XYZ file of C-alpha atoms in Angstrom:
208
model
C 8.933 76.762 -124.062
C 6.603 73.896 -124.290
C 4.358 73.034 -121.325
C 3.554 69.586 -120.424
C -0.006 69.168 -119.214
C -0.372 68.145 -115.592
C -2.541 65.451 -114.441
C -4.775 66.282 -111.445
C -4.231 64.837 -108.067
C -7.553 62.824 -108.494
C -7.047 60.869 -111.446
C -10.058 58.614 -112.152
C -9.214 56.795 -115.482
C -7.307 53.541 -114.463
C -5.073 53.739 -117.265
C -3.246 56.721 -116.113
C -2.431 55.229 -112.526
C -0.104 53.366 -110.749
C -1.831 51.852 -107.671
C 0.338 49.531 -105.567
C -0.408 47.934 -102.084
C 2.805 47.854 -100.372
C 4.250 46.483 -97.074
C 6.313 49.296 -95.130
C 9.304 49.790 -96.890
C 13.131 50.927 -95.913
C 15.167 53.481 -97.760
C 17.732 52.053 -100.190
C 21.169 52.271 -98.969
C 21.881 51.980 -95.225
C 18.982 49.936 -94.356
C 17.365 52.674 -92.198
C 13.711 53.641 -92.241
C 12.276 55.481 -95.129
C 10.257 57.636 -93.132
C 11.203 60.126 -90.387
C 10.990 58.918 -86.869
C 7.753 59.323 -85.063
C 5.833 58.917 -88.531
C 5.831 55.055 -88.782
C 2.329 53.445 -89.477
C 0.821 52.178 -86.348
C 0.306 48.460 -85.575
C -3.053 49.088 -83.528
C -6.167 47.094 -84.393
C -8.584 48.963 -86.026
C -11.428 47.231 -84.512
C -11.615 45.497 -81.190
C -12.598 42.006 -81.189
C -14.981 40.461 -78.419
C -13.533 36.982 -77.601
C -17.227 36.135 -76.199
C -18.951 36.863 -79.183
C -21.032 33.371 -79.705
C -20.860 34.328 -83.934
C -16.875 33.418 -83.493
C -17.803 29.575 -83.220
C -14.650 28.932 -81.370
C -13.914 25.391 -80.573
C -14.090 24.552 -77.123
C -11.061 25.576 -74.887
C -9.450 27.676 -77.666
C -8.582 31.394 -77.544
C -8.129 33.997 -79.718
C -4.520 35.194 -80.591
C -3.710 38.851 -79.983
C -4.748 40.988 -83.041
C -2.373 41.478 -85.647
C -2.831 44.485 -88.371
C -0.965 44.118 -91.653
C 0.674 47.360 -92.675
C -0.750 47.567 -95.901
C -0.287 51.218 -97.872
C -2.026 52.251 -101.214
C 0.093 54.212 -103.437
C -1.253 56.374 -106.300
C 1.246 58.144 -108.605
C 0.435 60.146 -111.643
C 1.699 59.551 -114.920
C 4.722 62.056 -114.957
C 5.634 60.752 -111.493
C 5.563 64.364 -110.258
C 2.581 63.867 -107.243
C 2.362 60.608 -105.521
C -0.545 59.901 -102.687
C -0.053 57.324 -99.958
C -3.119 56.267 -97.870
C -3.216 53.841 -94.734
C -5.814 53.258 -92.298
C -4.622 56.277 -90.148
C -2.929 58.876 -92.376
C -3.065 60.436 -95.801
C 0.609 61.574 -97.438
C 1.247 63.736 -100.609
C 4.501 63.919 -102.015
C 5.354 66.587 -104.677
C 8.628 66.783 -106.575
C 10.620 69.781 -105.958
C 10.890 70.439 -109.557
C 7.472 71.230 -109.912
C 7.225 73.365 -107.087
C 10.325 75.505 -107.254
C 13.206 76.346 -109.483
C 16.745 74.660 -109.168
C 18.264 75.422 -105.830
C 15.361 77.763 -104.885
C 12.839 77.777 -102.127
C 10.705 80.132 -103.885
C 7.315 78.789 -105.392
C 6.619 78.921 -108.898
C 3.429 80.009 -110.870
C 2.060 76.465 -110.995
C 2.653 75.588 -107.182
C -0.251 77.031 -105.660
C -2.830 75.127 -107.494
C -0.817 71.986 -106.481
C -1.081 72.891 -102.809
C -4.522 74.110 -103.004
C -5.601 70.757 -103.987
C -3.680 69.119 -101.001
C -5.342 71.818 -98.724
C -8.953 70.782 -100.191
C -8.374 67.027 -99.090
C -7.207 68.217 -95.751
C -10.460 69.848 -95.376
C -12.266 66.879 -96.318
C -10.519 64.740 -93.822
C -11.105 67.296 -91.172
C -7.428 67.239 -90.394
C -6.012 69.714 -87.533
C -2.283 68.261 -87.230
C -0.509 68.594 -90.556
C 3.301 67.596 -91.197
C 5.343 69.491 -93.808
C 8.641 67.671 -94.438
C 11.195 68.779 -96.954
C 13.818 66.373 -98.542
C 16.762 66.718 -101.120
C 19.011 64.405 -102.784
C 22.502 63.531 -101.705
C 24.075 66.233 -104.204
C 25.794 69.179 -102.623
C 26.514 69.324 -98.749
C 24.558 68.032 -95.988
C 24.134 71.400 -94.133
C 22.924 73.154 -97.807
C 20.442 70.352 -97.831
C 19.011 70.790 -94.518
C 18.473 74.621 -94.900
C 17.032 74.233 -98.574
C 14.739 71.499 -97.591
C 13.545 73.455 -94.565
C 12.997 76.629 -96.601
C 10.967 74.699 -99.178
C 8.972 73.071 -96.499
C 8.151 76.546 -94.848
C 7.076 77.778 -98.324
C 4.419 75.189 -98.542
C 3.188 75.352 -95.206
C 2.655 78.977 -95.785
C 0.304 78.460 -98.650
C -1.306 75.769 -96.606
C -1.972 78.129 -93.931
C -3.375 80.783 -96.229
C -5.792 78.196 -97.918
C -6.944 76.509 -94.735
C -7.310 80.009 -92.706
C -7.938 77.646 -89.643
C -6.594 78.611 -86.204
C -7.218 75.325 -84.807
C -4.637 73.458 -87.287
C -1.149 72.964 -86.246
C 1.756 72.170 -88.101
C 5.099 70.099 -87.636
C 7.431 71.724 -90.495
C 11.006 69.900 -90.974
C 13.947 69.866 -93.199
C 15.652 66.483 -93.734
C 18.518 67.102 -96.277
C 19.005 63.964 -97.763
C 17.997 61.793 -94.922
C 15.022 59.394 -95.709
C 15.502 58.727 -99.542
C 12.672 56.919 -101.252
C 14.565 55.812 -104.573
C 18.184 55.280 -105.021
C 20.525 58.426 -105.233
C 22.719 56.627 -107.820
C 20.557 57.840 -110.822
C 19.190 61.392 -111.571
C 15.828 59.540 -111.820
C 15.926 58.294 -108.211
C 17.378 61.609 -106.740
C 14.611 63.626 -108.672
C 12.023 61.473 -106.705
C 14.049 62.299 -103.450
C 13.752 66.009 -104.064
C 10.446 66.642 -102.728
C 7.883 68.030 -100.021
C 5.668 65.862 -98.397
C 2.440 66.782 -96.515
C 0.748 64.258 -94.379
C -2.448 64.285 -91.891
C -4.511 61.915 -90.129
C -7.203 60.398 -92.075
C -10.821 61.548 -91.041
C -13.662 59.363 -89.793
C -15.885 60.396 -93.046
């Protein structure tokens, strides 16, 4: 059996990265949001602007419009596509394809999974995050009910390792399974379904 070498989460060679800046997206098929409710990016302005600041040099009688923040997202995906990191002003999200963590139709973590999850735990510590979401997703093959059970079991398995790695009683978790809801790629091809079979770990960005 040949083992394909895995790229680390922190990739520095530009030639091995795909970096994209994207506006908020919608799931293909159905037109719904591509993220679960309550996880949408905030439109709150990151910096307050003083309209009376003399350096603004507004024309006489002019006023500032309400601040508007563009919803910008930085996406970094390793060359294999197995791991994906998304950064916004507010949050960090890691998505790991199910195949690199579990066997087919299984929620038992494989031997390589802990190292991948440990790398995410290290970033959680770096960001000083104490609120963590762990969401599981499947493709649209099989029954929806089976997908709900499997995606939740997989999210639970990842959360268990994070809890062991962080060993911090102040950390709280939101763990959910969403079955085939909120796809990030088309379910009409195996390549798309592979992307949709995933576990996502997200947490607020720290003020480092």
